[in-house]
């Protein structure tokens, strides 16, 4: 589940469909620290982002964006469930110890792009 969610959270220019997919995954699957087909393993996401500043930044940005835009998609009960899950994810990403490479890259920050946008496919 973490890998499936990761495919959506790592999109720099998310659209409404990406947001709906993120919300659907997060609504149907709790966050936790176990490897399971039914659970989003936050330790796994923490481990991935602890060595890659760019991935951390994009995931963190998109989790915050999801929190801001959730009202446009869900009712109060579902919103609370997902907001709680997002808060746990953000806290885990922030608290996971970072590698020396991550820390060095963080000093450069957003001054240098850390992502590549995909080329548009000709139809």
C-alpha atoms as a PDB file:
ATOM      1  CA  UNK A   1       0.000   0.000   0.000  1.00  0.00           C
ATOM      2  CA  UNK A   2       2.840   2.400   0.791  1.00  0.00           C
ATOM      3  CA  UNK A   3       4.255   1.966  -2.717  1.00  0.00           C
ATOM      4  CA  UNK A   4       0.856   2.567  -4.289  1.00  0.00           C
ATOM      5  CA  UNK A   5       0.378   5.736  -2.256  1.00  0.00           C
ATOM      6  CA  UNK A   6       3.941   6.772  -3.063  1.00  0.00           C
ATOM      7  CA  UNK A   7       3.194   6.671  -6.806  1.00  0.00           C
ATOM      8  CA  UNK A   8       0.591   9.401  -6.253  1.00  0.00           C
ATOM      9  CA  UNK A   9       2.333  11.460  -3.575  1.00  0.00           C
ATOM     10  CA  UNK A  10       5.508  11.843  -5.642  1.00  0.00           C
ATOM     11  CA  UNK A  11       3.685  13.676  -8.436  1.00  0.00           C
ATOM     12  CA  UNK A  12       4.915  17.270  -8.343  1.00  0.00           C
ATOM     13  CA  UNK A  13       2.039  18.698 -10.394  1.00  0.00           C
ATOM     14  CA  UNK A  14      -0.936  16.848  -8.937  1.00  0.00           C
ATOM     15  CA  UNK A  15      -4.339  17.117 -10.553  1.00  0.00           C
ATOM     16  CA  UNK A  16      -7.808  16.400  -9.155  1.00  0.00           C
ATOM     17  CA  UNK A  17      -7.597  12.725 -10.179  1.00  0.00           C
ATOM     18  CA  UNK A  18      -4.315  12.288  -8.298  1.00  0.00           C
ATOM     19  CA  UNK A  19      -5.892  13.893  -5.237  1.00  0.00           C
ATOM     20  CA  UNK A  20      -8.934  11.613  -5.456  1.00  0.00           C
ATOM     21  CA  UNK A  21      -6.655   8.569  -5.715  1.00  0.00           C
ATOM     22  CA  UNK A  22      -4.653   9.661  -2.648  1.00  0.00           C
ATOM     23  CA  UNK A  23      -7.828  10.185  -0.651  1.00  0.00           C
ATOM     24  CA  UNK A  24      -9.276   6.833  -1.733  1.00  0.00           C
ATOM     25  CA  UNK A  25      -6.123   4.955  -0.732  1.00  0.00           C
ATOM     26  CA  UNK A  26      -5.898   6.770   2.593  1.00  0.00           C
ATOM     27  CA  UNK A  27      -9.589   6.263   3.352  1.00  0.00           C
ATOM     28  CA  UNK A  28      -9.461   2.527   2.730  1.00  0.00           C
ATOM     29  CA  UNK A  29      -6.117   1.769   4.377  1.00  0.00           C
ATOM     30  CA  UNK A  30      -4.917   2.698   7.869  1.00  0.00           C
ATOM     31  CA  UNK A  31      -1.367   3.835   8.549  1.00  0.00           C
ATOM     32  CA  UNK A  32       0.873   1.719  10.727  1.00  0.00           C
ATOM     33  CA  UNK A  33       4.293   0.189  11.139  1.00  0.00           C
ATOM     34  CA  UNK A  34       3.650  -3.275   9.770  1.00  0.00           C
ATOM     35  CA  UNK A  35       4.299  -4.656   6.327  1.00  0.00           C
ATOM     36  CA  UNK A  36       0.814  -5.517   5.164  1.00  0.00           C
ATOM     37  CA  UNK A  37      -1.168  -5.412   1.961  1.00  0.00           C
ATOM     38  CA  UNK A  38      -3.901  -3.572   3.819  1.00  0.00           C
ATOM     39  CA  UNK A  39      -1.832  -1.016   5.742  1.00  0.00           C
ATOM     40  CA  UNK A  40       0.275   1.972   4.704  1.00  0.00           C
ATOM     41  CA  UNK A  41       3.671   1.278   6.283  1.00  0.00           C
ATOM     42  CA  UNK A  42       4.833   4.671   7.505  1.00  0.00           C
ATOM     43  CA  UNK A  43       8.215   3.345   8.641  1.00  0.00           C
ATOM     44  CA  UNK A  44       8.883   2.336   5.048  1.00  0.00           C
ATOM     45  CA  UNK A  45       7.999   5.822   3.787  1.00  0.00           C
ATOM     46  CA  UNK A  46      10.124   7.356   6.540  1.00  0.00           C
ATOM     47  CA  UNK A  47      13.065   5.185   5.534  1.00  0.00           C
ATOM     48  CA  UNK A  48      12.751   6.153   1.864  1.00  0.00           C
ATOM     49  CA  UNK A  49      12.528   9.868   2.594  1.00  0.00           C
ATOM     50  CA  UNK A  50      15.308   9.867   5.189  1.00  0.00           C
ATOM     51  CA  UNK A  51      17.942   9.479   2.479  1.00  0.00           C
ATOM     52  CA  UNK A  52      16.342  11.519  -0.303  1.00  0.00           C
ATOM     53  CA  UNK A  53      15.602  15.179   0.395  1.00  0.00           C
ATOM     54  CA  UNK A  54      13.694  15.670  -2.848  1.00  0.00           C
ATOM     55  CA  UNK A  55      11.337  12.781  -2.195  1.00  0.00           C
ATOM     56  CA  UNK A  56      10.819  14.000   1.362  1.00  0.00           C
ATOM     57  CA  UNK A  57      10.028  17.501   0.129  1.00  0.00           C
ATOM     58  CA  UNK A  58       7.575  16.382  -2.539  1.00  0.00           C
ATOM     59  CA  UNK A  59       5.757  13.945  -0.238  1.00  0.00           C
ATOM     60  CA  UNK A  60       5.609  16.490   2.556  1.00  0.00           C
ATOM     61  CA  UNK A  61       4.321  19.204   0.194  1.00  0.00           C
ATOM     62  CA  UNK A  62       1.648  16.902  -1.193  1.00  0.00           C
ATOM     63  CA  UNK A  63       0.511  15.702   2.224  1.00  0.00           C
ATOM     64  CA  UNK A  64       0.111  19.326   3.326  1.00  0.00           C
ATOM     65  CA  UNK A  65      -1.711  20.140   0.090  1.00  0.00           C
ATOM     66  CA  UNK A  66      -4.046  17.197   0.663  1.00  0.00           C
ATOM     67  CA  UNK A  67      -4.841  18.540   4.127  1.00  0.00           C
ATOM     68  CA  UNK A  68      -5.661  21.945   2.646  1.00  0.00           C
ATOM     69  CA  UNK A  69      -7.842  20.671  -0.196  1.00  0.00           C
ATOM     70  CA  UNK A  70      -9.614  17.793   1.536  1.00  0.00           C
ATOM     71  CA  UNK A  71     -12.766  19.861   2.146  1.00  0.00           C
ATOM     72  CA  UNK A  72     -13.390  19.933  -1.599  1.00  0.00           C
ATOM     73  CA  UNK A  73     -13.645  16.147  -1.767  1.00  0.00           C
ATOM     74  CA  UNK A  74     -14.998  14.582   1.448  1.00  0.00           C
ATOM     75  CA  UNK A  75     -17.575  14.921   4.199  1.00  0.00           C
ATOM     76  CA  UNK A  76     -16.667  15.648   7.835  1.00  0.00           C
ATOM     77  CA  UNK A  77     -16.350  12.046   9.086  1.00  0.00           C
ATOM     78  CA  UNK A  78     -14.108  10.855   6.266  1.00  0.00           C
ATOM     79  CA  UNK A  79     -12.140  14.102   6.398  1.00  0.00           C
ATOM     80  CA  UNK A  80     -11.293  13.572  10.075  1.00  0.00           C
ATOM     81  CA  UNK A  81     -10.103  10.011   9.415  1.00  0.00           C
ATOM     82  CA  UNK A  82      -7.794  11.061   6.611  1.00  0.00           C
ATOM     83  CA  UNK A  83      -6.516  14.190   8.384  1.00  0.00           C
ATOM     84  CA  UNK A  84      -5.534  12.050  11.357  1.00  0.00           C
ATOM     85  CA  UNK A  85      -3.704   9.621   9.090  1.00  0.00           C
ATOM     86  CA  UNK A  86      -1.938  12.449   7.275  1.00  0.00           C
ATOM     87  CA  UNK A  87      -0.840  14.017  10.566  1.00  0.00           C
ATOM     88  CA  UNK A  88       0.708  10.687  11.622  1.00  0.00           C
ATOM     89  CA  UNK A  89       2.484  10.418   8.271  1.00  0.00           C
ATOM     90  CA  UNK A  90       3.850  13.963   8.404  1.00  0.00           C
ATOM     91  CA  UNK A  91       5.055  13.482  11.968  1.00  0.00           C
ATOM     92  CA  UNK A  92       6.779  10.215  11.050  1.00  0.00           C
ATOM     93  CA  UNK A  93       8.490  11.760   8.013  1.00  0.00           C
ATOM     94  CA  UNK A  94       9.692  14.704  10.104  1.00  0.00           C
ATOM     95  CA  UNK A  95      10.931  12.611  13.036  1.00  0.00           C
ATOM     96  CA  UNK A  96      12.746   9.922  11.054  1.00  0.00           C
ATOM     97  CA  UNK A  97      16.511  10.573  11.372  1.00  0.00           C
ATOM     98  CA  UNK A  98      17.988  11.938   8.140  1.00  0.00           C
ATOM     99  CA  UNK A  99      21.179  10.868   6.384  1.00  0.00           C
ATOM    100  CA  UNK A 100      24.177  13.166   5.944  1.00  0.00           C
ATOM    101  CA  UNK A 101      23.392  13.383   2.210  1.00  0.00           C
ATOM    102  CA  UNK A 102      19.817  14.459   3.019  1.00  0.00           C
ATOM    103  CA  UNK A 103      21.080  17.121   5.391  1.00  0.00           C
ATOM    104  CA  UNK A 104      23.598  18.457   2.868  1.00  0.00           C
ATOM    105  CA  UNK A 105      20.946  18.639   0.137  1.00  0.00           C
ATOM    106  CA  UNK A 106      18.543  20.385   2.514  1.00  0.00           C
ATOM    107  CA  UNK A 107      21.022  23.265   2.811  1.00  0.00           C
ATOM    108  CA  UNK A 108      20.538  23.975  -0.903  1.00  0.00           C
ATOM    109  CA  UNK A 109      16.792  23.746  -0.425  1.00  0.00           C
ATOM    110  CA  UNK A 110      14.350  24.800  -3.091  1.00  0.00           C
ATOM    111  CA  UNK A 111      16.820  27.064  -4.886  1.00  0.00           C
ATOM    112  CA  UNK A 112      17.676  24.105  -7.119  1.00  0.00           C
ATOM    113  CA  UNK A 113      14.937  21.913  -8.587  1.00  0.00           C
ATOM    114  CA  UNK A 114      14.907  18.404  -7.181  1.00  0.00           C
ATOM    115  CA  UNK A 115      12.426  16.905  -9.625  1.00  0.00           C
ATOM    116  CA  UNK A 116      11.971  16.338 -13.322  1.00  0.00           C
ATOM    117  CA  UNK A 117       8.628  16.802 -14.979  1.00  0.00           C
ATOM    118  CA  UNK A 118       7.687  14.015 -17.382  1.00  0.00           C
ATOM    119  CA  UNK A 119       7.690  14.821 -21.096  1.00  0.00           C
ATOM    120  CA  UNK A 120       4.255  15.102 -22.597  1.00  0.00           C
ATOM    121  CA  UNK A 121       3.361  12.039 -24.620  1.00  0.00           C
ATOM    122  CA  UNK A 122       2.545  12.746 -28.263  1.00  0.00           C
ATOM    123  CA  UNK A 123      -0.704  11.176 -29.335  1.00  0.00           C
END
